[in-house]
Coordinates of C-alpha atoms in Angstrom, one line a residue:
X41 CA 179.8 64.6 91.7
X42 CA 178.6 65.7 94.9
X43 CA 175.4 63.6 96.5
X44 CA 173.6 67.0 97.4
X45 CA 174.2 70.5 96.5
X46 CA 172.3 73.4 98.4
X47 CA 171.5 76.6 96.6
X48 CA 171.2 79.6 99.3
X49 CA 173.5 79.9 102.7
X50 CA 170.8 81.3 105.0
X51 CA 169.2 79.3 107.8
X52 CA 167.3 76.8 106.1
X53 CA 170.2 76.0 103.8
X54 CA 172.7 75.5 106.5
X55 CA 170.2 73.7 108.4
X56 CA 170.2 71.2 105.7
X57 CA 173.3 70.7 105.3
X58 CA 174.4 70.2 109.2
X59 CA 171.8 67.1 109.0
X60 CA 172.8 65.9 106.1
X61 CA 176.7 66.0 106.9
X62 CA 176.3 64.5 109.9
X63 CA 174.8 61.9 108.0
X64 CA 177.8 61.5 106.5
X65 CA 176.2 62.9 102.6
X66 CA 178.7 64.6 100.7
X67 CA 177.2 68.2 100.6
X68 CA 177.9 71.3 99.0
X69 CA 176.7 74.5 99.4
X70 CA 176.6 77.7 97.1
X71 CA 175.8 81.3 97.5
X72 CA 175.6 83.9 94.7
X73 CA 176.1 86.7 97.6
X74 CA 179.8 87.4 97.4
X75 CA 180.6 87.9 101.3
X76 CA 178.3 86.6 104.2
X77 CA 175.7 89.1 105.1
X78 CA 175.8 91.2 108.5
X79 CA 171.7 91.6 107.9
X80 CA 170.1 90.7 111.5
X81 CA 166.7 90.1 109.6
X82 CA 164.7 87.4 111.6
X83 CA 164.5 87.6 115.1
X84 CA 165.4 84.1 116.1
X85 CA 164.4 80.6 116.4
X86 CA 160.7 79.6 117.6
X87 CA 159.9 77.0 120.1
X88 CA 160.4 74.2 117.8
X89 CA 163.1 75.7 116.0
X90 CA 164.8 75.3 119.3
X91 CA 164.4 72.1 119.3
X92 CA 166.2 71.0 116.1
X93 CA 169.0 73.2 116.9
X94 CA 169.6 71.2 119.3
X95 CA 169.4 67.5 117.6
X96 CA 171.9 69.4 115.9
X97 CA 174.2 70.1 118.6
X98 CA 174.1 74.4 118.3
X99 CA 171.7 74.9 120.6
X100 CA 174.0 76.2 123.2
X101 CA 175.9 78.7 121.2
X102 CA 172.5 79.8 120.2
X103 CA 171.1 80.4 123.4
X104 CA 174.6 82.1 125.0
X105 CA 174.6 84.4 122.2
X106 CA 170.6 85.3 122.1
X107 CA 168.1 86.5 124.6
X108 CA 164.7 85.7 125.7
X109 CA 162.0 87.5 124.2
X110 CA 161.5 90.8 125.8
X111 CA 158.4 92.3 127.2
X112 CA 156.8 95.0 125.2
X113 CA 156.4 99.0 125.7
X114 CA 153.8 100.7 123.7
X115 CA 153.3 104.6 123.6
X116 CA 151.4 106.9 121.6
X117 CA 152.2 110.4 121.4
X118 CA 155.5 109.8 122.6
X119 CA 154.3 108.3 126.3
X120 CA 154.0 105.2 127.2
X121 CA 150.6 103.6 127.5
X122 CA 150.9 99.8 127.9
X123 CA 153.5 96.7 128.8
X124 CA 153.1 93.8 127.7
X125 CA 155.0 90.2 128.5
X126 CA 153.1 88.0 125.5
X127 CA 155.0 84.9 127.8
X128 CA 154.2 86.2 131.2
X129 CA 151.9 83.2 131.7
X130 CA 153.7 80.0 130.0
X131 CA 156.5 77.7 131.5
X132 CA 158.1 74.8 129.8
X133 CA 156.5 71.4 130.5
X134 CA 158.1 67.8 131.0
X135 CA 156.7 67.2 127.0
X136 CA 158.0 70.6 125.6
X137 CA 160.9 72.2 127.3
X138 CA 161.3 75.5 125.8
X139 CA 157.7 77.7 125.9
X140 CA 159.5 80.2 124.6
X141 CA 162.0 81.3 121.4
X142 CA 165.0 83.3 121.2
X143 CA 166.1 86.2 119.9
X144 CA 169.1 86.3 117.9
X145 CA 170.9 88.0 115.3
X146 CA 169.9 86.1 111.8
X147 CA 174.0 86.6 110.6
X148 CA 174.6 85.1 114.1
X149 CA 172.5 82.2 114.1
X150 CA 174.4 81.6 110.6
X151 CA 177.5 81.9 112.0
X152 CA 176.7 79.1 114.5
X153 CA 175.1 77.2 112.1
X154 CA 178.5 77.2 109.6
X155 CA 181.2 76.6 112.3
X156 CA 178.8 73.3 113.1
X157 CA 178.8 73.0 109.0
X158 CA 183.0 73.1 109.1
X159 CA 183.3 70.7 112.1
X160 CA 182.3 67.8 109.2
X161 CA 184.4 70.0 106.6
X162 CA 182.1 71.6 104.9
X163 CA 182.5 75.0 103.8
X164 CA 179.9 77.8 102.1
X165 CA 180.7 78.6 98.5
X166 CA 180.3 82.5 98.3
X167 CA 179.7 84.7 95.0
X168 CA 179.0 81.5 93.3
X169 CA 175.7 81.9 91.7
X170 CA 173.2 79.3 89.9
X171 CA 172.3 80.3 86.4
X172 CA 171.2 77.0 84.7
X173 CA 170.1 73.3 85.6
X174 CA 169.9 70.0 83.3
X175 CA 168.0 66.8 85.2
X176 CA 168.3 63.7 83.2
X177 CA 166.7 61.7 85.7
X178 CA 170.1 60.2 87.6
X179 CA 171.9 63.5 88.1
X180 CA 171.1 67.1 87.9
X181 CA 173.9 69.1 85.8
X182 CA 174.0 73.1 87.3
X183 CA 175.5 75.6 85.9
X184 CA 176.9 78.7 87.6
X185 CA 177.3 82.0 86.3
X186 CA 181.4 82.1 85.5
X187 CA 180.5 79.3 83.1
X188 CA 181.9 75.9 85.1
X189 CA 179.5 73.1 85.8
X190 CA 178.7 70.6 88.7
X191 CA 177.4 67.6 89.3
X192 CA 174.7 66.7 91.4
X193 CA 172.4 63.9 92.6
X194 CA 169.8 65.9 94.1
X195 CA 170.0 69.8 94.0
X196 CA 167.6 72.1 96.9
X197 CA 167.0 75.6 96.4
X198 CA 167.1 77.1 100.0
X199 CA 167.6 80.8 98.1
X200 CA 165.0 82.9 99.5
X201 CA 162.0 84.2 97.7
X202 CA 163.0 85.6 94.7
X203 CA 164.7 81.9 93.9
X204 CA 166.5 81.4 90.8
X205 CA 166.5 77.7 91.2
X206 CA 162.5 77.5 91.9
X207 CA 162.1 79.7 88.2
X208 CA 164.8 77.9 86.4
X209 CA 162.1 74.9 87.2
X210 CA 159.2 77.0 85.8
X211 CA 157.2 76.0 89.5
X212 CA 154.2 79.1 89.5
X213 CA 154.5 81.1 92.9
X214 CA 150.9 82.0 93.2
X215 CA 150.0 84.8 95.8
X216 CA 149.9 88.3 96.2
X217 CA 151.8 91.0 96.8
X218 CA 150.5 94.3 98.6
X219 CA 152.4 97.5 97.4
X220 CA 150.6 99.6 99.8
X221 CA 151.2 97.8 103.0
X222 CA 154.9 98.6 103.4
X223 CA 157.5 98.7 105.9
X224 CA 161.0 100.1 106.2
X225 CA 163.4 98.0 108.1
X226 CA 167.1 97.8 109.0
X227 CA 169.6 97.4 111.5
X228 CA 170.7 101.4 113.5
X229 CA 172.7 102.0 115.8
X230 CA 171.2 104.6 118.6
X231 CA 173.1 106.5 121.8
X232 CA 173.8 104.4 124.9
X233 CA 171.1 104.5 127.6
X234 CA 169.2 106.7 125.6
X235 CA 166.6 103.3 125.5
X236 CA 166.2 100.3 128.0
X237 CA 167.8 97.2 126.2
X238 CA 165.6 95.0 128.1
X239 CA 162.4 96.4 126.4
X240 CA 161.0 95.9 123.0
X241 CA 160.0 99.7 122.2
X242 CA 156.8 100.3 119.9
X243 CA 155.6 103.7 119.5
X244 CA 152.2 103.2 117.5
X245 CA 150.7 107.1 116.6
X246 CA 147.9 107.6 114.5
X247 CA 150.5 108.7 111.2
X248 CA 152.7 106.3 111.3
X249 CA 155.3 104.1 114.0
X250 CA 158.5 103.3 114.8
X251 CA 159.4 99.8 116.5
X252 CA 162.9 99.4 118.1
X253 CA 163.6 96.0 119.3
X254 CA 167.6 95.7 120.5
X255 CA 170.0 93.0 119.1
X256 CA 171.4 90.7 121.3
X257 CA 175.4 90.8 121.7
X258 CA 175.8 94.5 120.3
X259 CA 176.3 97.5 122.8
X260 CA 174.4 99.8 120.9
X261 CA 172.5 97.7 117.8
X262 CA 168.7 98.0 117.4
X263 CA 166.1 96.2 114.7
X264 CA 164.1 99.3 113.4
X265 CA 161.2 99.1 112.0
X266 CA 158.8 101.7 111.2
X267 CA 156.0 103.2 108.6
X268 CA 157.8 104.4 105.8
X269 CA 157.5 108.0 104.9
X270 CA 155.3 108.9 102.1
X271 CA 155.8 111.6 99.1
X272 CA 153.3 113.7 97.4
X273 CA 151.5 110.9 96.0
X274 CA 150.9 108.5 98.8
X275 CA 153.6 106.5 98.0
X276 CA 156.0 104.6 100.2
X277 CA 159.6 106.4 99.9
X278 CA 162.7 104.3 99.7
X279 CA 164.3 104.2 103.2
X280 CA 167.3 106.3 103.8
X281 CA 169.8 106.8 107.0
X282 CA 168.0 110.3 106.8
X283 CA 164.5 109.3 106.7
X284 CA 165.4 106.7 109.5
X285 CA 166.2 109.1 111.8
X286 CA 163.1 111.8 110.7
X287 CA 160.9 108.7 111.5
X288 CA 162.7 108.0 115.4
X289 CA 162.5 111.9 115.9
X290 CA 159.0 112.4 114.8
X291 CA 157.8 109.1 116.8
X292 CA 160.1 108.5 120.1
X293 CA 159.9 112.9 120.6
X294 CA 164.1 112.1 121.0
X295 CA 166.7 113.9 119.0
X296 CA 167.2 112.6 115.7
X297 CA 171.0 112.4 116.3
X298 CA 170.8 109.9 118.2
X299 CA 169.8 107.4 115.7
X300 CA 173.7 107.5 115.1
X301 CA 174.0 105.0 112.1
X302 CA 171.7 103.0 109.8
X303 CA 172.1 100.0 107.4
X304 CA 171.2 97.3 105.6
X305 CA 168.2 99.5 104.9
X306 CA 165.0 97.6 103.2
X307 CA 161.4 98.3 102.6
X308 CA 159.3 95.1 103.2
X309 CA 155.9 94.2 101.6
X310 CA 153.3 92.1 102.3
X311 CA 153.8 89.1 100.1
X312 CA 152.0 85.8 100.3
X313 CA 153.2 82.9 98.1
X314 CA 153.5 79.2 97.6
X315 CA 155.0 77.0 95.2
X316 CA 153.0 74.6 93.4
X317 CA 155.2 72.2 94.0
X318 CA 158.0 71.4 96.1
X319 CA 159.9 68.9 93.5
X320 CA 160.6 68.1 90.6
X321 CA 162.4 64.7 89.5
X322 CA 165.6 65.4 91.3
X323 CA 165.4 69.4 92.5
X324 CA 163.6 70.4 96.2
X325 CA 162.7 73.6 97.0
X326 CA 162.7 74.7 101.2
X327 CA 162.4 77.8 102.8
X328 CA 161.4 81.3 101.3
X329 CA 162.3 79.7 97.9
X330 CA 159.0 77.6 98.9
X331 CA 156.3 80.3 100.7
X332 CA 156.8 83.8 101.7
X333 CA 153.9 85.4 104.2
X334 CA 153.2 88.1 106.7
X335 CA 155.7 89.0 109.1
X336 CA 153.5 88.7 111.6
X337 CA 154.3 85.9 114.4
X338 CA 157.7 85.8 112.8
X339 CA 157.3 82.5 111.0
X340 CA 159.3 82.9 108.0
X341 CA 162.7 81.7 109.1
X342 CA 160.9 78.8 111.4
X343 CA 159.0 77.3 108.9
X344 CA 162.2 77.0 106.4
X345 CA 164.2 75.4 109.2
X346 CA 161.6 73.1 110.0
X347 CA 161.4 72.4 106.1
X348 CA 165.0 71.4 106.2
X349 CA 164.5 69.3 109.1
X350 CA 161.8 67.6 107.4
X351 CA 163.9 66.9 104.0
X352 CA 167.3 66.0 105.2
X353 CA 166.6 62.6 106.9
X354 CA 164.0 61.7 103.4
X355 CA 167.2 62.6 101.1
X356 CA 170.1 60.7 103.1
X357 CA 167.6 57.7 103.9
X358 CA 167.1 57.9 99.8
X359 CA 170.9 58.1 99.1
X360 CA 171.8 55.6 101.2
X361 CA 169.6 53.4 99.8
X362 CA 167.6 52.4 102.7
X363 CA 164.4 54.2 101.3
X364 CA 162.9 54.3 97.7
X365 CA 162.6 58.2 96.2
X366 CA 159.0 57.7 96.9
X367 CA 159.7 59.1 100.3
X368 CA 161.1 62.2 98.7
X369 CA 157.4 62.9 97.6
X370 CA 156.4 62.6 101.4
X371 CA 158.2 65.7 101.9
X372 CA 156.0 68.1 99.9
X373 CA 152.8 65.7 101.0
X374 CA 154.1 67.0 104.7
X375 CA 155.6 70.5 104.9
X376 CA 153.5 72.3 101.7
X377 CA 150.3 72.3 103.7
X378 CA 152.2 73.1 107.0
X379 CA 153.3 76.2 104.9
X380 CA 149.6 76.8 103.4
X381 CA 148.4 76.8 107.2
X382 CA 151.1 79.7 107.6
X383 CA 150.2 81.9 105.3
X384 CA 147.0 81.6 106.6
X385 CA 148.0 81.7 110.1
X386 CA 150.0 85.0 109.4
X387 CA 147.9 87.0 107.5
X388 CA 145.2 86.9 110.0
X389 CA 147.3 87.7 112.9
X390 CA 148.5 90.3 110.9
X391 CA 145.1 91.5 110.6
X392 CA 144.4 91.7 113.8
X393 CA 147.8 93.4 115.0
X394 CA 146.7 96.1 112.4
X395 CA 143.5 96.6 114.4
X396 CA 144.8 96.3 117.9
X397 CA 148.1 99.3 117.2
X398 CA 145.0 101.6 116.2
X399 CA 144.2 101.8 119.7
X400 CA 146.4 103.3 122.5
X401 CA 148.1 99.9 124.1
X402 CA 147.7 97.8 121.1
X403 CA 151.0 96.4 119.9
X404 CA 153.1 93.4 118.0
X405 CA 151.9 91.1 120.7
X406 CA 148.4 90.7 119.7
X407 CA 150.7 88.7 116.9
X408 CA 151.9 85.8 119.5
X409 CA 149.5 83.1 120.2
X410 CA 149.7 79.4 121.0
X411 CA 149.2 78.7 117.6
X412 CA 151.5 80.8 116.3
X413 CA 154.7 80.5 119.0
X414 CA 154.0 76.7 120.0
X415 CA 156.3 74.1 119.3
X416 CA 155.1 72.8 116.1
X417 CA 152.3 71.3 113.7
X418 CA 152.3 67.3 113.1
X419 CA 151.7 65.7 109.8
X420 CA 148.6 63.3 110.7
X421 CA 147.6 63.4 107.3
X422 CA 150.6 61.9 106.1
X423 CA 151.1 59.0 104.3
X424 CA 154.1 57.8 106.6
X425 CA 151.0 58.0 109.5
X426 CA 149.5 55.0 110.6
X427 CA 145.9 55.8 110.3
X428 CA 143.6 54.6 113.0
X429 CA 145.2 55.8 115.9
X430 CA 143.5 57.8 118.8
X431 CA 145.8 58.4 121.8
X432 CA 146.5 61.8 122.5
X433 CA 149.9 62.3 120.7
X434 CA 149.8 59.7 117.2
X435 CA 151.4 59.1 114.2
X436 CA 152.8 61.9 112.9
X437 CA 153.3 64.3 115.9
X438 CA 155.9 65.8 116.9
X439 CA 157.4 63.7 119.5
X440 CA 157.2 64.6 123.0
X441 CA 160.1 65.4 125.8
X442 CA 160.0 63.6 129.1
X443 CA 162.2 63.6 131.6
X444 CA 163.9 60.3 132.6
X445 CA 167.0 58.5 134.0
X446 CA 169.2 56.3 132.2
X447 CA 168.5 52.8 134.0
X448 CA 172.2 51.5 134.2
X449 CA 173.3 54.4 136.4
X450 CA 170.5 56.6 137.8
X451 CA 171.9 59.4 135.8
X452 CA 169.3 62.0 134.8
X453 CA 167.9 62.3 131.0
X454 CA 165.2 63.2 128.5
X455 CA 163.9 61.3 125.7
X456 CA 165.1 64.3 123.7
X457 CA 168.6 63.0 123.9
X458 CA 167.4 59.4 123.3
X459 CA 166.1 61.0 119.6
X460 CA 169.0 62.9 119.3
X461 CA 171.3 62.2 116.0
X462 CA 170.7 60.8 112.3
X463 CA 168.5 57.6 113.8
X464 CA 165.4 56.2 113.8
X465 CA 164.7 56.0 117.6
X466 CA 162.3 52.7 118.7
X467 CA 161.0 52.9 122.5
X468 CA 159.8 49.8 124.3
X469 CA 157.0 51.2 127.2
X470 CA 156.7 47.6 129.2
X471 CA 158.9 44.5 129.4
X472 CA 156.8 42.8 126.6
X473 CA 158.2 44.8 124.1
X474 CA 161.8 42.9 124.4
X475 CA 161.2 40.9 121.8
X476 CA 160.3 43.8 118.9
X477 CA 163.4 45.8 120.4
X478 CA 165.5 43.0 119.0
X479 CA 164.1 42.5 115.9
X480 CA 164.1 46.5 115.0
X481 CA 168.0 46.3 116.2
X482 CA 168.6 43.3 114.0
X483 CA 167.4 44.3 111.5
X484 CA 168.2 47.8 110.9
X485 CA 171.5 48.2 112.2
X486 CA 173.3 51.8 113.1
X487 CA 169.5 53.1 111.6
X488 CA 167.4 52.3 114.9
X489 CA 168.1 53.0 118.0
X490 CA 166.3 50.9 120.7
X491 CA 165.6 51.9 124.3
X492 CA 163.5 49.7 126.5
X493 CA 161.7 51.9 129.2
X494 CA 161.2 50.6 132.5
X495 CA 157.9 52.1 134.4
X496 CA 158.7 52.5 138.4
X497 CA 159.4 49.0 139.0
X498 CA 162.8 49.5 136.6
X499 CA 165.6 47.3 138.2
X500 CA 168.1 48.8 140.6
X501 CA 170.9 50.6 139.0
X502 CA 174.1 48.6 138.9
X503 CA 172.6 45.3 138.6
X504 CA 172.8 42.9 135.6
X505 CA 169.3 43.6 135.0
X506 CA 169.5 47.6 134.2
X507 CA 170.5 47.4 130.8
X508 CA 172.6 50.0 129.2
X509 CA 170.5 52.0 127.1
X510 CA 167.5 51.4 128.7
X511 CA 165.7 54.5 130.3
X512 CA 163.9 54.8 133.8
X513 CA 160.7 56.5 133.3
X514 CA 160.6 57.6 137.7
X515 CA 157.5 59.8 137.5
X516 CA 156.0 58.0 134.7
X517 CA 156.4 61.4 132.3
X518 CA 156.7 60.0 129.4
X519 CA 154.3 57.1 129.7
X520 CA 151.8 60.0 129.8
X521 CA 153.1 62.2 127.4
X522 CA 152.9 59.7 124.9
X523 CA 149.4 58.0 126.3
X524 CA 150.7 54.7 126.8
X525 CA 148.4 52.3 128.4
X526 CA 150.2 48.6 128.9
X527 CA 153.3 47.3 126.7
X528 CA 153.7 49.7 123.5
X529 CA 156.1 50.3 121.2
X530 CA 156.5 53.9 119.9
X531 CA 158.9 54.6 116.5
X532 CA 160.1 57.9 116.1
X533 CA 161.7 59.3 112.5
X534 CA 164.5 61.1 112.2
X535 CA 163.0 64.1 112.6
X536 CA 161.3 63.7 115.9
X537 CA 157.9 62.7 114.9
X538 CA 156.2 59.8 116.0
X539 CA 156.3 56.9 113.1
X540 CA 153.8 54.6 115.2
X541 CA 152.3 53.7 118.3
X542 CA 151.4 50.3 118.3
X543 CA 150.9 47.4 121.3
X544 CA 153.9 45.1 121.5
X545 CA 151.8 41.9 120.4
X546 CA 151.6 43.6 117.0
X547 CA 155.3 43.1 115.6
X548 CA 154.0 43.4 112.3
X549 CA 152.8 46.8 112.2
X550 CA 156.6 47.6 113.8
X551 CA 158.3 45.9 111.0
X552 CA 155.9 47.3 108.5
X553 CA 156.5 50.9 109.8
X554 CA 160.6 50.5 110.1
X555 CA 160.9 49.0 106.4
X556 CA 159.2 52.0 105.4
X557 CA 161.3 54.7 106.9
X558 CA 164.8 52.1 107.0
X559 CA 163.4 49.7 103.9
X560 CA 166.1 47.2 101.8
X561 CA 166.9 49.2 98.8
X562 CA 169.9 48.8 96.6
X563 CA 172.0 51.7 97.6
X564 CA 173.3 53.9 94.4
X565 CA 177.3 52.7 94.2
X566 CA 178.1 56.0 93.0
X567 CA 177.5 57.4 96.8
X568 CA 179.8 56.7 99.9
X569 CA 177.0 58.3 102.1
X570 CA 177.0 57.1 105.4
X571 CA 176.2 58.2 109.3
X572 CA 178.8 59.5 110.8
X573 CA 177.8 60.9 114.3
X574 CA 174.7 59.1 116.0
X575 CA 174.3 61.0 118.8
X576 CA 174.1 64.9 119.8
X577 CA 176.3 67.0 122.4
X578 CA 174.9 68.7 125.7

């Protein structure tokens, strides 16, 4: 019986089962598709995104095998009207260091993502498909389409938005659906130096458009999207390699030959959905399985990682026995209203990106805003949040970045690599925090890690006093990113969000706030889960 088995290999599966492998949770992972798919789909990791891929330790392949985002050409009758550069204007700050996603090749970004997966020995399951599940409320029995069955503790459906695992549990996907509002979509191939590669082409004409946006790490490999042709009745038409290239001609005024292939040809709908719920007794649901929305802002693929992100910490803490399956229900509590604000979110900007391509200039940037490309919504309203806080970043945040040194040897860091790993990361602001510091790493083991951060007057490095593992906060970055006025101890989960901000005089809130997120429960003796790598590369 395996502790966790993941239904759906696409990013927010894999995702979950990098954090929960290097957890050291025995994880499976299944896919009814019977070959990995070449589909470049989503653009590439947001902001945030970034961020977990690089707790995870992929964040380098990802960025040596993606691109910036590019700035945008608009035209309209075949001549170009407008550039834009929706990121012209931002930077990355001390507290956030990438302003800014990637674009990447979805089958890419899933290639990273399973070579990490088979570093801790884990391999996808392909052409394996889920057809039935049995909870009896210590194990969930699935059963897969050639008949065999599997046990699992806890079961997540991460398989997209026509889930078999989220109808086998009868959850309603209430939304909408709008047949007219249609797009064709796929991955062509067009003639070298026909287009600049280092432009993101949209030709917006009053009958239709074409958008041409090239993939990274391909000579001659472009995202198309585009109106779909229509037939006598109004219809959308099903996309073909031949309508592809009668769309490009009639759009970009170039020869149609020179749209040279087309594939994985699809016609995408406006649907917006969310599941009632996002459990039930011992089965998750994450990703598109979870919400589907407008493609507008290119959400879809973020919000599932950042689903995962949220979940995998909840279920190892849970299988390790170090946290009651009443933090399980803290995972819905969190990320369904996250998702609620992103349909939301979406379906307005795709509103007004309708509006704006009506006029000459207007184009798929009117879709990127702060709120839409920043690094990431907090969960104040959770129950893990202590209430009562007012600082500028509190419970529940996201954690900030800061740059810092590492006090034993002047050596630059960031507090991102303090968070870094399956650990709950305790920070000491002020040398009256010493005492909680110990407690938390008495009492909680290879769970907390503790790093006492010394202010400008840190001691010299070298000297008996500069403990290792204790961080020199030089320019007093992070004291201000996190609003810390005197000695304060900040907790931050798993998943980079703050736990607790607290002044060092009150150990009991500390202790309170650790036994929650790292409490004394009997472990299951059926698992062998355990950590297995507590820190992250790079």
């Amino acid at each position: 019986m395996t502790d966790v088995l993941i239904v759906g290999a696409g990013p927010t599966g894999l995702t979950l089962a990098c954090d929960l492998a290097r957890r050291g949770i025995a994880v499976r992972v299944v896919d009814k598709a019977p070959q990995y798919p070449r589909s470049s789909r989503a653009k590439g990791p947001d902001p945030r995104s970034l961020e977990v891929l690089e707790d995870l330790g992929v964040l380098d392949a990802v960025l040596a095998a993606g691109s910036p985002p590019l700035p945008m050409r608009k035209y309209r009758d075949g001549v170009p009207v407008s550039d834009a550069d929706p990121y012209a204007g931002s930077s990355p700050t001390p507290d956030a260091p990438y302003d800014r996603g990637r674009l990447i090749a979805q089958w890419r970004l899933e290639e990273i993502l399973r070579d990490r997966l088979a570093g801790y020995g884990v391999a996808v399951e392909t052409g394996t498909e889920v057809v039935g599940l049995t909870d009896d409320g210590t194990a969930v029995t699935v059963t897969f389409a050639d008949g065999s069955v599997a046990g699992a503790r806890y079961v997540v459906g991460c398989d997209g938005a026509h889930s078999r695992v989220r109808k086998l549990l009868g959850v309603p996907f209430d939304g909408e659906t709008d047949e007219e509002q249609a797009m064709v979509c796929g991955d062509v191939e067009i003639t070298p130096g026909v287009l600049d590669r280092g432009i993101w082409h949209q030709w917006f004409d009053e009958d239709g458009a074409v958008m041409l946006c090239p993939i990274p790490g391909t000579r001659a490999g472009w995202w198309f999207q585009a109106g779909p042709e229509r037939g006598a009745d109004g219809r959308p038409l099903a996309p073909t390699p031949e309508g592809f290239r009668r769309l490009f001609a009639r759009h970009t005024r170039l020869p149609a030959a020179h749209l040279t292939e087309a594939t994985l040809l699809s016609t995408y709908r406006v649907n917006v959905r969310l599941a009632e719920r996002y459990r039930v007794g011992r089965v998750l649901l994450a990703g598109d399985a979870a919400h589907v929305h407008a493609i507008a802002g290119g959400l879809g693929m973020n919000t599932g990682i950042q689903d995962a992100f949220n979940l995998g910490w909840k279920l190892a803490q849970v299988l390790r026995g170090r946290a009651g399956t009443a933090l399980l229900d803290t995972y819905e509590e969190e990320r369904l209203p996250v998702a609620a604000q992103t349909l939301d979110l979406t379906s307005e900007r795709l509103r007004a990106t309708l509006e704006a391509i009506r006029r000459p200039g207007g184009g798929l940037d009117t879709a990127v805003t702060p709120s839409a490309a920043g690094p990431g919504r907090g969960y104040r309203w959770s129950s893990l949040a202590r209430p009562g806080e007012t600082g500028p970043v509190r419970s529940g945040d996201r954690a900030p970045d800061a740059p810092c040194a590492e006090a034993a040897t002047g050596a630059p860091t960031r507090l991102f690599r303090a968070f870094a790993g399956p650990h709950i990361t305790v920070l000491g602001f002020g040398t009256g925090t010493e005492r909680a510091l110990r407690e938390a790493a008495a009492a909680h083991g290879d769970a907390v890690r503790t790093f006492q951060v010394y202010g400008p007057d840190a001691p010299e490095p070298g000297t008996a006093a500069a403990a290792r593992g204790a961080l020199h906060d030089r320019e007093g970055l992070a004291r201000a990113a996190y609003g810390v006025d005197g000695d304060t101890v900040v907790v931050v989960r798993p998943d980079n969000h703050v736990a607790l901000i607290a002044h060092a005089g009150d150990g009991d809130a500390v202790r309170r706030c650790l036994a929650v997120l790292d409490g004394p429960v009997e472990a299951d003796p059926t698992s062998k889960a355990g950590m297995v790598d507590g820190t992250r590369k790079g």
